[in-house]
Amino acid sequence: MSSGIVRCVTLRGTAESEDVLTAFLSYLGRDPHFVRIEIPGVPGHLDVARFVLAKGLNRSVRSQDFRIAPSDDPDVLFIGIPADPALTFLVARQALGAFLAETYVLVPAGQENERIDWDGEYDLLIERTESP
Amino acid sequence: MSSGIVRCVTLRGTAESEDVLTAFLSYLGRDPHFVRIEIPGVPGHLDVARFVLAKGLNRSVRSQDFRIAPSDDPDVLFIGIPADPALTFLVARQALGAFLAETYVLVPAGQENERIDWDGEYDLLIERTESP
Amino acid sequence: MSSGIVRCVTLRGTAESEDVLTAFLSYLGRDPHFVRIEIPGVPGHLDVARFVLAKGLNRSVRSQDFRIAPSDDPDVLFIGIPADPALTFLVARQALGAFLAETYVLVPAGQENERIDWDGEYDLLIERTESP
């Protein structure tokens, strides 16, 4: 049985790339520390720590493969994704905040580790290690 | 027991055909790769790959019997269905995105094959083959 | 255990009868081809084929005791119920569409006959025939 939260958000390009794209934010419980970002038509996906997204609502946060920061417009956040060329977008603060709020219902902040199925993860690790 | 997702969306005709029609988008789990589109009053239905609809949120995608593409208005997508005459509609990006997000909760992207009941499908194939 | 769908919709009178009434739409699984319409305060009820309601979203449909058709306003459908005097109402397209979408989750279009408990129906028929 699947349980989780998936929401679509609209990414608006910054001056350099004025595309409007729909991205899916997924929080699927198995990986309670992370939010998966998928942009249909853009290959691959990005797993960003939930606390990074949350912190980015209010402060600039930069990790190796993701940047999120407030913008000049208080209703809009800046998101940067390394690519070639780099992708930079604006996303509605309200949309990201509402998504994160829903994830906190499923797994409250600070209780992520309690939700991880460590035995299952261990079995999976062993299995992967044993496979050629 | 049935489990799945069905949503109605409004299709607005383009200049040539200004009808407003209600269509039903169904994702019924048995066929996790496909979304069924039914337009009451229009005979038949259309099964479109879920990844095609998702990609069409951001890029023009054309298959043999379906076309979906961004339009001039970022809030609206263009849909083309071959018929005689061809049907062309506009649909709200948000409505399609929200529907797809719901389907990703049921079956996350990339996990479609895991949800197929291969034994059941095999039995059904045998049954069909054996029937005259 | 009960399983089914009941939703209330607002019926707005047309020019001749400007009443606003609440109606209940019921889809209770036992009769998967039909939707029951009840208007509290109006005696009796009306069982309308589900496919008639669906088709009426997009095309004018008339049966012996029910008429549904698009109106001049794309957001609103016209409903006519024979009575003395005849009742004519407007109902929101979105409300009817969302209700039907829910019924399609319970019983997908085209699978109505599979959901009928034919043995139970037969027993009931025999029972009724044998009762004086």
Short mmCIF file of C-alpha atoms in Angstrom, two decimals:
data_model
loop_
_atom_site.label_atom_id
_atom_site.label_comp_id
_atom_site.label_asym_id
_atom_site.label_seq_id
_atom_site.Cartn_x
_atom_site.Cartn_y
_atom_site.Cartn_z
CA MET A 1 0.00 0.00 0.00
CA SER A 2 1.34 3.39 -0.95
CA SER A 3 1.00 6.42 1.27
CA GLY A 4 2.57 9.76 0.76
CA ILE A 5 2.13 13.24 -0.52
CA VAL A 6 2.68 14.49 -4.04
CA ARG A 7 1.89 18.01 -5.16
CA CYS A 8 2.51 19.89 -8.35
CA VAL A 9 4.02 23.34 -8.19
CA THR A 10 4.64 25.86 -10.91
CA LEU A 11 8.23 26.95 -11.51
CA ARG A 12 8.60 30.24 -13.33
CA GLY A 13 11.86 30.91 -15.07
CA THR A 14 13.96 33.87 -14.07
CA ALA A 15 15.01 36.51 -16.59
CA GLU A 16 17.44 34.21 -18.37
CA SER A 17 15.00 31.33 -18.88
CA GLU A 18 11.37 32.39 -18.96
CA ASP A 19 9.91 28.94 -19.21
CA VAL A 20 7.00 28.00 -17.02
CA LEU A 21 7.36 24.42 -15.85
CA THR A 22 5.34 22.12 -13.66
CA ALA A 23 7.34 20.19 -11.08
CA PHE A 24 6.19 17.43 -8.78
CA LEU A 25 7.23 17.44 -5.13
CA SER A 26 6.98 13.98 -3.58
CA TYR A 27 7.25 12.92 0.03
CA LEU A 28 6.74 9.22 0.04
CA GLY A 29 7.48 8.15 3.59
CA ARG A 30 10.19 5.62 2.83
CA ASP A 31 12.75 8.40 2.80
CA PRO A 32 11.33 10.70 5.48
CA HIS A 33 14.28 13.10 5.45
CA PHE A 34 13.94 13.91 1.77
CA VAL A 35 11.63 15.50 -0.74
CA ARG A 36 11.95 14.38 -4.33
CA ILE A 37 11.68 17.02 -7.03
CA GLU A 38 10.83 15.87 -10.54
CA ILE A 39 10.36 18.14 -13.53
CA PRO A 40 8.71 16.21 -16.38
CA GLY A 41 10.77 16.62 -19.50
CA VAL A 42 13.94 17.21 -17.50
CA PRO A 43 15.77 13.88 -17.05
CA GLY A 44 16.43 12.57 -13.57
CA HIS A 45 15.25 13.89 -10.26
CA LEU A 46 16.58 15.70 -7.23
CA ASP A 47 16.29 14.55 -3.62
CA VAL A 48 16.50 17.56 -1.32
CA ALA A 49 16.48 17.31 2.47
CA ARG A 50 13.14 18.43 3.86
CA PHE A 51 14.80 20.68 6.42
CA VAL A 52 16.67 22.43 3.63
CA LEU A 53 13.43 23.27 1.84
CA ALA A 54 11.87 24.40 5.10
CA LYS A 55 14.82 26.58 6.04
CA GLY A 56 14.84 28.01 2.52
CA LEU A 57 11.42 29.53 3.14
CA ASN A 58 13.14 32.07 5.38
CA ARG A 59 16.89 31.99 4.76
CA SER A 60 19.21 31.37 1.85
CA VAL A 61 20.42 27.75 1.91
CA ARG A 62 22.91 26.27 -0.48
CA SER A 63 23.91 22.62 -0.75
CA GLN A 64 26.03 20.94 -3.37
CA ASP A 65 23.23 20.46 -5.85
CA PHE A 66 20.51 22.82 -4.77
CA ARG A 67 20.00 26.38 -3.72
CA ILE A 68 16.88 27.94 -2.26
CA ALA A 69 16.55 31.47 -1.02
CA PRO A 70 14.03 34.26 -0.50
CA SER A 71 13.78 36.59 -3.47
CA ASP A 72 13.02 40.30 -3.75
CA ASP A 73 9.32 39.41 -3.89
CA PRO A 74 8.17 38.14 -0.47
CA ASP A 75 5.62 35.82 -2.13
CA VAL A 76 8.22 34.07 -4.22
CA LEU A 77 11.32 31.99 -3.51
CA PHE A 78 14.37 31.52 -5.67
CA ILE A 79 15.46 27.98 -6.56
CA GLY A 80 18.69 27.09 -8.30
CA ILE A 81 19.48 23.66 -9.70
CA PRO A 82 22.92 22.94 -11.12
CA ALA A 83 22.71 21.80 -14.73
CA ASP A 84 24.42 22.81 -17.90
CA PRO A 85 23.27 25.55 -18.20
CA ALA A 86 22.15 26.02 -14.58
CA LEU A 87 18.39 26.14 -14.03
CA THR A 88 16.99 28.95 -11.94
CA PHE A 89 13.35 29.26 -11.04
CA LEU A 90 10.90 31.13 -8.90
CA VAL A 91 8.32 29.23 -6.89
CA ALA A 92 5.42 30.49 -4.80
CA ARG A 93 6.32 30.54 -1.10
CA GLN A 94 2.76 29.52 -0.29
CA ALA A 95 2.87 26.43 -2.52
CA LEU A 96 6.08 25.14 -0.97
CA GLY A 97 4.93 25.98 2.54
CA ALA A 98 1.60 24.18 2.08
CA PHE A 99 3.36 21.10 0.72
CA LEU A 100 5.78 20.99 3.66
CA ALA A 101 2.92 21.47 6.11
CA GLU A 102 1.27 18.36 4.69
CA THR A 103 4.47 16.36 5.07
CA TYR A 104 4.66 17.38 8.74
CA VAL A 105 1.27 15.76 9.30
CA LEU A 106 2.61 12.50 7.93
CA VAL A 107 5.97 12.70 9.72
CA PRO A 108 6.38 15.51 12.26
CA ALA A 109 9.66 17.41 12.16
CA GLY A 110 12.25 15.60 14.26
CA GLN A 111 10.52 12.21 14.01
CA GLU A 112 12.02 11.24 10.66
CA ASN A 113 14.38 8.60 12.08
CA GLU A 114 11.56 6.85 13.93
CA ARG A 115 9.80 6.27 10.62
CA ILE A 116 12.69 4.63 8.85
CA ASP A 117 12.36 0.87 8.52
CA TRP A 118 15.97 0.17 9.55
CA ASP A 119 15.63 -3.60 9.25
CA GLY A 120 14.28 -3.27 5.75
CA GLU A 121 16.99 -0.79 4.83
CA TYR A 122 19.65 -3.14 6.25
CA ASP A 123 18.29 -6.10 4.28
CA LEU A 124 18.29 -3.98 1.15
CA LEU A 125 21.88 -2.90 1.78
CA ILE A 126 23.01 -6.51 2.30
CA GLU A 127 21.16 -7.57 -0.82
CA ARG A 128 22.78 -4.83 -2.86
CA THR A 129 26.22 -5.66 -1.46
CA GLU A 130 25.82 -9.33 -2.27
CA SER A 131 24.61 -8.73 -5.81
CA PRO A 132 27.43 -8.69 -8.30
CA MET B 1 -12.70 -3.64 -4.32
CA SER B 2 -12.00 -0.78 -6.64
CA SER B 3 -9.24 1.71 -6.03
CA GLY B 4 -8.17 4.45 -8.32
CA ILE B 5 -8.46 8.06 -9.18
CA VAL B 6 -10.99 9.69 -11.45
CA ARG B 7 -11.24 13.43 -11.93
CA CYS B 8 -13.25 15.59 -14.27
CA VAL B 9 -11.52 18.34 -16.19
CA THR B 10 -12.93 21.02 -18.43
CA LEU B 11 -11.81 21.06 -22.04
CA ARG B 12 -12.28 24.36 -23.83
CA GLY B 13 -12.40 24.35 -27.58
CA THR B 14 -9.90 26.34 -29.56
CA ALA B 15 -10.96 28.98 -32.08
CA GLU B 16 -12.33 26.47 -34.57
CA SER B 17 -14.48 24.57 -32.07
CA GLU B 18 -15.55 26.63 -29.10
CA ASP B 19 -17.31 23.85 -27.25
CA VAL B 20 -16.78 23.44 -23.56
CA LEU B 21 -16.70 19.77 -22.69
CA THR B 22 -16.21 17.80 -19.51
CA ALA B 23 -13.76 14.93 -19.75
CA PHE B 24 -12.98 12.26 -17.19
CA LEU B 25 -9.39 11.29 -16.48
CA SER B 26 -9.12 7.84 -14.89
CA TYR B 27 -6.15 6.11 -13.33
CA LEU B 28 -7.38 2.79 -12.17
CA GLY B 29 -4.28 0.96 -11.01
CA ARG B 30 -4.73 -2.11 -13.18
CA ASP B 31 -3.01 -0.30 -16.01
CA PRO B 32 -0.49 1.78 -14.06
CA HIS B 33 1.25 3.11 -17.16
CA PHE B 34 -1.88 4.65 -18.65
CA VAL B 35 -4.47 7.31 -18.04
CA ARG B 36 -7.84 6.84 -19.67
CA ILE B 37 -9.53 9.88 -21.13
CA GLU B 38 -13.27 9.71 -21.71
CA ILE B 39 -15.40 12.54 -23.05
CA PRO B 40 -19.08 11.75 -22.47
CA GLY B 41 -20.94 12.08 -25.74
CA VAL B 42 -17.80 11.32 -27.77
CA PRO B 43 -17.69 7.59 -28.55
CA GLY B 44 -14.79 5.50 -27.33
CA HIS B 45 -11.95 6.48 -25.07
CA LEU B 46 -8.26 7.21 -25.27
CA ASP B 47 -5.54 5.52 -23.22
CA VAL B 48 -2.54 7.84 -22.99
CA ALA B 49 0.72 6.91 -21.26
CA ARG B 50 1.03 8.72 -17.94
CA PHE B 51 4.56 9.85 -18.73
CA VAL B 52 3.31 11.44 -21.95
CA LEU B 53 0.78 13.54 -20.06
CA ALA B 54 3.43 14.49 -17.49
CA LYS B 55 5.99 15.44 -20.10
CA GLY B 56 3.34 17.40 -21.95
CA LEU B 57 3.07 19.75 -18.97
CA ASN B 58 6.46 21.13 -19.94
CA ARG B 59 7.25 20.07 -23.50
CA SER B 60 5.38 19.37 -26.71
CA VAL B 61 4.78 15.63 -27.04
CA ARG B 62 3.16 13.93 -29.96
CA SER B 63 2.23 10.27 -30.25
CA GLN B 64 0.26 8.54 -32.93
CA ASP B 65 -3.11 9.40 -31.50
CA PHE B 66 -2.50 12.21 -29.09
CA ARG B 67 -0.73 15.51 -28.86
CA ILE B 68 -0.15 17.64 -25.78
CA ALA B 69 1.89 20.81 -25.61
CA PRO B 70 2.27 24.06 -23.72
CA SER B 71 0.27 26.90 -25.25
CA ASP B 72 0.89 30.64 -25.40
CA ASP B 73 -0.84 30.95 -22.05
CA PRO B 74 1.33 29.37 -19.32
CA ASP B 75 -1.78 28.36 -17.35
CA VAL B 76 -3.21 26.36 -20.22
CA LEU B 77 -2.09 23.33 -22.23
CA PHE B 78 -3.02 22.39 -25.76
CA ILE B 79 -4.46 18.92 -26.42
CA GLY B 80 -5.03 17.46 -29.86
CA ILE B 81 -7.00 14.28 -30.50
CA PRO B 82 -7.15 12.85 -34.00
CA ALA B 83 -10.71 12.51 -35.21
CA ASP B 84 -12.53 13.58 -38.28
CA PRO B 85 -12.41 16.53 -37.94
CA ALA B 86 -9.53 16.62 -35.43
CA LEU B 87 -10.44 17.74 -31.93
CA THR B 88 -8.30 20.41 -30.31
CA PHE B 89 -8.80 21.61 -26.77
CA LEU B 90 -7.28 23.69 -24.05
CA VAL B 91 -7.03 22.32 -20.53
CA ALA B 92 -5.83 23.98 -17.33
CA ARG B 93 -2.24 23.04 -16.52
CA GLN B 94 -3.10 23.03 -12.83
CA ALA B 95 -5.98 20.56 -13.28
CA LEU B 96 -3.83 18.06 -15.17
CA GLY B 97 -0.89 18.53 -12.80
CA ALA B 98 -3.04 17.97 -9.72
CA PHE B 99 -4.55 14.83 -11.24
CA LEU B 100 -1.11 13.42 -12.07
CA ALA B 101 0.17 14.27 -8.58
CA GLU B 102 -2.64 12.16 -7.16
CA THR B 103 -1.73 9.25 -9.38
CA TYR B 104 1.89 9.47 -8.21
CA VAL B 105 0.72 8.92 -4.65
CA LEU B 106 -1.01 5.71 -5.74
CA VAL B 107 1.87 4.54 -7.95
CA PRO B 108 5.09 6.57 -7.78
CA ALA B 109 6.76 7.38 -11.08
CA GLY B 110 9.03 4.49 -12.08
CA GLN B 111 7.20 1.91 -9.95
CA GLU B 112 4.51 1.14 -12.50
CA ASN B 113 5.81 -2.32 -13.41
CA GLU B 114 5.90 -3.39 -9.77
CA ARG B 115 2.16 -2.77 -9.54
CA ILE B 116 1.17 -4.91 -12.48
CA ASP B 117 -0.36 -8.22 -11.48
CA TRP B 118 1.66 -10.22 -14.00
CA ASP B 119 0.13 -13.56 -13.00
CA GLY B 120 -3.35 -12.17 -13.45
CA GLU B 121 -2.39 -10.62 -16.77
CA TYR B 122 -0.91 -13.93 -17.91
CA ASP B 123 -4.04 -15.84 -16.95
CA LEU B 124 -6.13 -13.29 -18.81
CA LEU B 125 -3.94 -13.64 -21.89
CA ILE B 126 -4.21 -17.43 -21.82
CA GLU B 127 -7.95 -17.19 -21.35
CA ARG B 128 -8.28 -14.84 -24.30
CA THR B 129 -6.06 -17.01 -26.44
CA GLU B 130 -8.06 -20.12 -25.63
CA SER B 131 -11.42 -18.51 -26.26
CA PRO B 132 -12.55 -18.87 -29.84
CA MET C 1 -21.06 -2.17 5.72
CA SER C 2 -22.42 0.56 3.53
CA SER C 3 -20.51 1.79 0.53
CA GLY C 4 -21.69 4.41 -1.84
CA ILE C 5 -21.57 8.05 -2.68
CA VAL C 6 -24.05 10.75 -1.78
CA ARG C 7 -23.47 14.39 -2.57
CA CYS C 8 -25.65 17.44 -2.29
CA VAL C 9 -25.90 19.85 -5.17
CA THR C 10 -27.61 23.18 -5.44
CA LEU C 11 -30.35 23.52 -8.02
CA ARG C 12 -31.14 27.06 -9.07
CA GLY C 13 -34.51 27.72 -10.62
CA THR C 14 -34.74 29.16 -14.08
CA ALA C 15 -36.54 32.41 -14.81
CA GLU C 16 -40.00 30.96 -14.25
CA SER C 17 -39.24 29.39 -10.88
CA GLU C 18 -36.38 31.08 -9.07
CA ASP C 19 -36.24 28.70 -6.13
CA VAL C 20 -32.90 27.51 -4.85
CA LEU C 21 -33.12 23.93 -3.72
CA THR C 22 -30.69 21.38 -2.39
CA ALA C 23 -30.85 17.97 -4.03
CA PHE C 24 -29.09 14.79 -3.05
CA LEU C 25 -27.41 12.65 -5.69
CA SER C 26 -26.93 9.06 -4.55
CA TYR C 27 -24.95 6.25 -6.10
CA LEU C 28 -25.30 3.29 -3.86
CA GLY C 29 -23.66 0.44 -5.73
CA ARG C 30 -26.65 -1.90 -5.62
CA ASP C 31 -27.97 -0.22 -8.75
CA PRO C 32 -24.72 0.63 -10.54
CA HIS C 33 -26.42 1.90 -13.69
CA PHE C 34 -28.44 4.55 -11.90
CA VAL C 35 -28.10 7.72 -9.89
CA ARG C 36 -30.94 8.60 -7.56
CA ILE C 37 -31.97 12.24 -7.33
CA GLU C 38 -33.93 13.31 -4.27
CA ILE C 39 -35.08 16.84 -3.56
CA PRO C 40 -36.16 17.18 0.07
CA GLY C 41 -39.66 18.62 0.17
CA VAL C 42 -40.49 17.30 -3.27
CA PRO C 43 -42.25 13.91 -2.98
CA GLY C 44 -40.68 10.87 -4.58
CA HIS C 45 -37.36 10.52 -6.25
CA LEU C 46 -35.94 10.08 -9.70
CA ASP C 47 -33.57 7.32 -10.85
CA VAL C 48 -31.58 8.53 -13.83
CA ALA C 49 -29.12 6.36 -15.75
CA ARG C 50 -25.55 7.36 -14.92
CA PHE C 51 -24.59 7.48 -18.58
CA VAL C 52 -27.42 9.93 -19.23
CA LEU C 53 -26.08 12.31 -16.60
CA ALA C 54 -22.55 11.93 -17.99
CA LYS C 55 -23.61 12.51 -21.56
CA GLY C 56 -25.65 15.48 -20.44
CA LEU C 57 -22.44 17.23 -19.37
CA ASN C 58 -21.61 17.65 -23.05
CA ARG C 59 -24.77 17.07 -25.09
CA SER C 60 -28.48 17.56 -24.73
CA VAL C 61 -30.10 14.29 -23.59
CA ARG C 62 -33.78 13.70 -23.12
CA SER C 63 -35.43 10.62 -21.69
CA GLN C 64 -39.06 10.08 -20.77
CA ASP C 65 -38.81 11.67 -17.36
CA PHE C 66 -35.62 13.68 -17.41
CA ARG C 67 -33.81 16.18 -19.54
CA ILE C 68 -30.27 17.45 -19.13
CA ALA C 69 -28.42 19.77 -21.48
CA PRO C 70 -25.67 22.35 -21.62
CA SER C 71 -26.94 25.88 -21.12
CA ASP C 72 -25.76 29.21 -22.49
CA ASP C 73 -23.37 29.44 -19.55
CA PRO C 74 -20.60 26.82 -19.92
CA ASP C 75 -20.34 26.46 -16.15
CA VAL C 76 -23.98 25.54 -15.77
CA LEU C 77 -26.22 22.72 -17.03
CA PHE C 78 -29.95 22.75 -17.57
CA ILE C 79 -32.06 20.04 -15.92
CA GLY C 80 -35.73 19.47 -16.61
CA ILE C 81 -37.96 17.19 -14.57
CA PRO C 82 -41.51 16.55 -15.67
CA ALA C 83 -44.01 17.46 -13.00
CA ASP C 84 -47.13 19.57 -12.92
CA PRO C 85 -45.92 22.23 -13.47
CA ALA C 86 -42.62 21.02 -14.95
CA LEU C 87 -39.53 21.72 -12.86
CA THR C 88 -36.53 23.27 -14.57
CA PHE C 89 -33.26 23.93 -12.84
CA LEU C 90 -29.68 24.95 -13.39
CA VAL C 91 -26.89 22.95 -11.77
CA ALA C 92 -23.13 23.59 -11.72
CA ARG C 93 -21.31 21.48 -14.31
CA GLN C 94 -18.39 21.07 -11.92
CA ALA C 95 -20.59 19.71 -9.12
CA LEU C 96 -22.18 17.07 -11.33
CA GLY C 97 -18.85 16.19 -12.95
CA ALA C 98 -17.10 15.76 -9.60
CA PHE C 99 -19.93 13.55 -8.34
CA LEU C 100 -19.78 11.34 -11.42
CA ALA C 101 -15.99 11.12 -11.16
CA GLU C 102 -16.41 9.73 -7.67
CA THR C 103 -18.88 7.14 -8.88
CA TYR C 104 -16.41 6.03 -11.57
CA VAL C 105 -13.88 5.20 -8.86
CA LEU C 106 -16.45 2.94 -7.22
CA VAL C 107 -17.66 1.38 -10.47
CA PRO C 108 -15.70 2.25 -13.63
CA ALA C 109 -17.74 3.11 -16.69
CA GLY C 110 -18.60 -0.09 -18.54
CA GLN C 111 -18.19 -2.34 -15.50
CA GLU C 112 -21.67 -1.78 -14.10
CA ASN C 113 -22.99 -5.24 -14.96
CA GLU C 114 -20.06 -6.94 -13.23
CA ARG C 115 -21.05 -5.28 -9.98
CA ILE C 116 -24.65 -6.42 -9.98
CA ASP C 117 -25.33 -9.25 -7.55
CA TRP C 118 -27.39 -11.25 -10.05
CA ASP C 119 -28.09 -14.11 -7.63
CA GLY C 120 -29.34 -11.67 -5.04
CA GLU C 121 -31.45 -9.88 -7.62
CA TYR C 122 -32.91 -13.19 -8.81
CA ASP C 123 -33.76 -14.26 -5.25
CA LEU C 124 -35.42 -10.90 -4.69
CA LEU C 125 -37.44 -11.28 -7.88
CA ILE C 126 -38.58 -14.79 -6.92
CA GLU C 127 -39.47 -13.57 -3.45
CA ARG C 128 -41.50 -10.70 -4.85
CA THR C 129 -43.24 -12.99 -7.32
CA GLU C 130 -44.12 -15.51 -4.63
CA SER C 131 -45.43 -12.91 -2.17
CA PRO C 132 -49.13 -12.17 -2.60
#
